[in-house]
PDB file of C-alpha atoms in Angstrom:
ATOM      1  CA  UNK A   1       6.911 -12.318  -3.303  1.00  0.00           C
ATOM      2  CA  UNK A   2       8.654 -10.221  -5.987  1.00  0.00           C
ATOM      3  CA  UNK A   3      11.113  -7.704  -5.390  1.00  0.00           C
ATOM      4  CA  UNK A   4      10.781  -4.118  -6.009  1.00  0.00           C
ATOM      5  CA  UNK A   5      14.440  -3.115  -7.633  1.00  0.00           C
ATOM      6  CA  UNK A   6      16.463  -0.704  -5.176  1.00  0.00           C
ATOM      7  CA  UNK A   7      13.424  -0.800  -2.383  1.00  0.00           C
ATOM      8  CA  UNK A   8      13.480  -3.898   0.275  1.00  0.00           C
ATOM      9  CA  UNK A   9       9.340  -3.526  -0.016  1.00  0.00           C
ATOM     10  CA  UNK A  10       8.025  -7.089  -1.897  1.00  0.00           C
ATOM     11  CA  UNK A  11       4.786  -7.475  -3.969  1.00  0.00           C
ATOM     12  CA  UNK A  12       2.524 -10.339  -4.685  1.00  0.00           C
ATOM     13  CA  UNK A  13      -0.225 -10.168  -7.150  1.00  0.00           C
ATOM     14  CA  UNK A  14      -3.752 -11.669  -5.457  1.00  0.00           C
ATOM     15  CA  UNK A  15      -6.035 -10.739  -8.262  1.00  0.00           C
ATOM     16  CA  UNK A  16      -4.988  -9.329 -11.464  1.00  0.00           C
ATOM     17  CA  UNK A  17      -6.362  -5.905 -12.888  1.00  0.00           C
ATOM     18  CA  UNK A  18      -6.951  -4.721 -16.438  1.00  0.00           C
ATOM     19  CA  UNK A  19      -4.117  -4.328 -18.297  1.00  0.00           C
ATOM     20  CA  UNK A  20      -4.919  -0.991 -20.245  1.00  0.00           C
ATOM     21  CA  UNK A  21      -4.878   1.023 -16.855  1.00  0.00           C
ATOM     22  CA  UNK A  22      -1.586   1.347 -14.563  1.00  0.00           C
ATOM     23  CA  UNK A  23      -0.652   3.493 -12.043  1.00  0.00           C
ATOM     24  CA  UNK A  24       2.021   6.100 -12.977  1.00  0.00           C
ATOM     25  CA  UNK A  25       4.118   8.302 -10.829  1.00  0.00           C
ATOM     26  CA  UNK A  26       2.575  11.503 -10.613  1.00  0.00           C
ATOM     27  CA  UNK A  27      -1.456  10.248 -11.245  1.00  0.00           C
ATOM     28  CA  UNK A  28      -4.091  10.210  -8.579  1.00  0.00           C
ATOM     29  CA  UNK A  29      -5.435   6.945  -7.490  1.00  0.00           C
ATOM     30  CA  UNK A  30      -8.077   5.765  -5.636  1.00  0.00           C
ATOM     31  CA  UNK A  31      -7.935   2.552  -3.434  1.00  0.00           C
ATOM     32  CA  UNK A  32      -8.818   0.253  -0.663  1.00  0.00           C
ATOM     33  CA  UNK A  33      -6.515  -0.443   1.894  1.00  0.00           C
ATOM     34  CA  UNK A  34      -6.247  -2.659   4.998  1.00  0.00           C
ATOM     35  CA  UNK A  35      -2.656  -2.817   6.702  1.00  0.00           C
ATOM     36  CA  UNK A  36      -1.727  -5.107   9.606  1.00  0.00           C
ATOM     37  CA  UNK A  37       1.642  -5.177  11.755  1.00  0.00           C
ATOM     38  CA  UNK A  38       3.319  -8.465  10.436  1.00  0.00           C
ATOM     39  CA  UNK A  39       5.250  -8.323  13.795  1.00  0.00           C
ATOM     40  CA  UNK A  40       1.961  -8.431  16.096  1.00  0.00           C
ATOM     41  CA  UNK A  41      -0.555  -9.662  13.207  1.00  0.00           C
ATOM     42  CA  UNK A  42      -2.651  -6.903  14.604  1.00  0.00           C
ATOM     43  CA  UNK A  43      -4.910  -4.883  11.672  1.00  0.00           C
ATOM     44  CA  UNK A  44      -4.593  -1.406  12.178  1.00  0.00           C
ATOM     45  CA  UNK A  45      -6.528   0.628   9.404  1.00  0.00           C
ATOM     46  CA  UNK A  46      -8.847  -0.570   6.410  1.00  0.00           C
ATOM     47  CA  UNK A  47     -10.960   1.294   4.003  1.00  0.00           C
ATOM     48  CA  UNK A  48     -13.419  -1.117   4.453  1.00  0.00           C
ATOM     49  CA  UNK A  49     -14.122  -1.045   7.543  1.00  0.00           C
ATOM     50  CA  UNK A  50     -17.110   0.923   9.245  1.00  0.00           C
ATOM     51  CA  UNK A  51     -17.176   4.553   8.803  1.00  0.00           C
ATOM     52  CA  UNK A  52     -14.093   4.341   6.339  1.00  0.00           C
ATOM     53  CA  UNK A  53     -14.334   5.500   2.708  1.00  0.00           C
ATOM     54  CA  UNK A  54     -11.752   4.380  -0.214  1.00  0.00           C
ATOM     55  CA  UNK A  55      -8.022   6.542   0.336  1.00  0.00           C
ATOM     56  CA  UNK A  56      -6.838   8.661  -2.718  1.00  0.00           C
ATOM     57  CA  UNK A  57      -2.870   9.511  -2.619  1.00  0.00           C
ATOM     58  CA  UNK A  58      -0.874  10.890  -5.631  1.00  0.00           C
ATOM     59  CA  UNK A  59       1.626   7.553  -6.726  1.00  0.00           C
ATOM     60  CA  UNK A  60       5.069   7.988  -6.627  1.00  0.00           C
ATOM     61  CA  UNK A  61       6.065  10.980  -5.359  1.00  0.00           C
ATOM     62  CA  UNK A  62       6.638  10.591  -1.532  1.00  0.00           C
ATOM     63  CA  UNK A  63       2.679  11.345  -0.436  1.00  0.00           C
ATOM     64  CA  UNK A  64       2.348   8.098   1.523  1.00  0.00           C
ATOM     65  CA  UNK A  65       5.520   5.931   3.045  1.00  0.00           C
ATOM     66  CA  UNK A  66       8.104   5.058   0.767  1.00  0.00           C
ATOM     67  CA  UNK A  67       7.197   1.252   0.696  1.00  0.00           C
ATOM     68  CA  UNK A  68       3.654   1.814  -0.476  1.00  0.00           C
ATOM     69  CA  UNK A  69       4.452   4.606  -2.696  1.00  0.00           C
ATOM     70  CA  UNK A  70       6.804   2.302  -4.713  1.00  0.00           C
ATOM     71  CA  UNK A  71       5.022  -0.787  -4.717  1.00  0.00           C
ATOM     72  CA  UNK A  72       1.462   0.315  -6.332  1.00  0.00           C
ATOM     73  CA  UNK A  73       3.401   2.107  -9.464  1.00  0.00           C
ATOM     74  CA  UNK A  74       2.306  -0.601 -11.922  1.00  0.00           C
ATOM     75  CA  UNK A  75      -0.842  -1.635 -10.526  1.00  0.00           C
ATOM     76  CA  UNK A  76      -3.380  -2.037 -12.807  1.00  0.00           C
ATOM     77  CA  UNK A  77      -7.043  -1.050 -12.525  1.00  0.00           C
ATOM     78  CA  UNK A  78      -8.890  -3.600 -10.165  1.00  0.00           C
ATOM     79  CA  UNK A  79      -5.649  -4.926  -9.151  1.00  0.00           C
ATOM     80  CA  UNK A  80      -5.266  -6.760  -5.690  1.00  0.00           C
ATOM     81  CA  UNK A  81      -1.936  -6.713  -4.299  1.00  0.00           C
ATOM     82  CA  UNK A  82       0.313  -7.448  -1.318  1.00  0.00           C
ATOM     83  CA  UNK A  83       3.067  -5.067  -0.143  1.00  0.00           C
ATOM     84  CA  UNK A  84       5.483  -6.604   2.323  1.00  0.00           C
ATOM     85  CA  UNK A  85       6.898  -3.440   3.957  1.00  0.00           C
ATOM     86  CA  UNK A  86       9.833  -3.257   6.364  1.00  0.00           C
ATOM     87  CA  UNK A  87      10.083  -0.642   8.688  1.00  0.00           C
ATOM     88  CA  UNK A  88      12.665   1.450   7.260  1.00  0.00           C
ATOM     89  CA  UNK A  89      10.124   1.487   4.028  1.00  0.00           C
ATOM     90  CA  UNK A  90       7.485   2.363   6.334  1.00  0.00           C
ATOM     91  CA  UNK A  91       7.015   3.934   9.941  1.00  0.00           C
ATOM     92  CA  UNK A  92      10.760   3.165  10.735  1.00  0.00           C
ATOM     93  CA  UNK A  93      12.538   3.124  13.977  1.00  0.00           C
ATOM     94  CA  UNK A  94       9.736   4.934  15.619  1.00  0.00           C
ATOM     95  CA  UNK A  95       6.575   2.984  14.453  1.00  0.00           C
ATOM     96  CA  UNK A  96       3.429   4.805  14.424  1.00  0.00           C
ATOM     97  CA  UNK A  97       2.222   4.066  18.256  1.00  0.00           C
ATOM     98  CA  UNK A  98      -1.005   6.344  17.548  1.00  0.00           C
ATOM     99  CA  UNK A  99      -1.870   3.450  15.316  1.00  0.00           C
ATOM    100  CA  UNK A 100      -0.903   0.386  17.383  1.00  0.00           C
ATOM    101  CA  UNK A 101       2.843   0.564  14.798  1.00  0.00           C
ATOM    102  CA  UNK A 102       5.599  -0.954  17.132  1.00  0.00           C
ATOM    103  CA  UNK A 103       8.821   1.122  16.594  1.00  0.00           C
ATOM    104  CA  UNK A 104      10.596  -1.776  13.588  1.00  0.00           C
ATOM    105  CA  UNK A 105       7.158  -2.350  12.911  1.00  0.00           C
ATOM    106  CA  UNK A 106       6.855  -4.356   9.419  1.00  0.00           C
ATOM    107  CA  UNK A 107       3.218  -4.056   7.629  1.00  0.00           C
ATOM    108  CA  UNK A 108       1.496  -6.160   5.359  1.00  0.00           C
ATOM    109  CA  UNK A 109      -0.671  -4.222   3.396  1.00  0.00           C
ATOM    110  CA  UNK A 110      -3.693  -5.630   0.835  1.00  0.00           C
ATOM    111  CA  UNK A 111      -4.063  -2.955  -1.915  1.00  0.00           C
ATOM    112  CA  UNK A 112      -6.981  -2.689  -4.228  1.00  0.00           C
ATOM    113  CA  UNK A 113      -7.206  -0.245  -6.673  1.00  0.00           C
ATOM    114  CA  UNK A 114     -10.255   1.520  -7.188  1.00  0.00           C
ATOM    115  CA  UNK A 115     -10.152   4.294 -10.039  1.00  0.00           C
ATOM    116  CA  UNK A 116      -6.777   6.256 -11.599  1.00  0.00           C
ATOM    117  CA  UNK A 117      -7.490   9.757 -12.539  1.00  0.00           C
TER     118      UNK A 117
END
């Protein structure tokens, strides 16, 4: 896992994407997610799965939690990645109960991404 420099949140490439397209702060992205609770290795949302569609977020400027937000600047188009999120990165103290997120809850996310307007 690599470290993201001043954030606790670690990456790990699975596939690599094309190199001419990365995600920038302030660019829309499109992408598939799934995210499980590391602590319960429970999933708890995924683009993929039935009735789901692909998420779009603007990168990098505190539209999604702070762990994700930070680690997909730099992915590249078609990228698969891993985001090792602890909680204060994520849901924090409080989890997200609404979506099975234990309060300290750390997530694993799998990140795809899709298209970059």
């Amino acid at each position: 896992m690599n470290p993201i420099p001043g954030y606790k949140t670690t990456t790990r490439t699975i596939t690599p994407g094309d190199a001419s397209q990365e995600v920038k702060k302030g660019q829309t992205v499109t992408v598939h997610a799934t995210g499980i609770v590391q602590n319960t290795g429970k999933q708890f949302w995924s683009t993929k799965d039935a009735g789901q569609s692909p998420f779009t977020y603007q990168a990098g400027v505190g539209k999604v939690i702070t762990g994700w937000d930070q680690g997909c600047l730099g992915m590249k188009l078609g990228e698969v990645r891993q985001l090792i999120i602890p909680a204060d990165e994520g849901y924090g103290a409080n989890g997200f109960p609404a979506w099975g997120i234990p309060p300290g809850g750390i997530l694993d996310f799998t990140i795809e991404v899709l298209k970059i307007h």
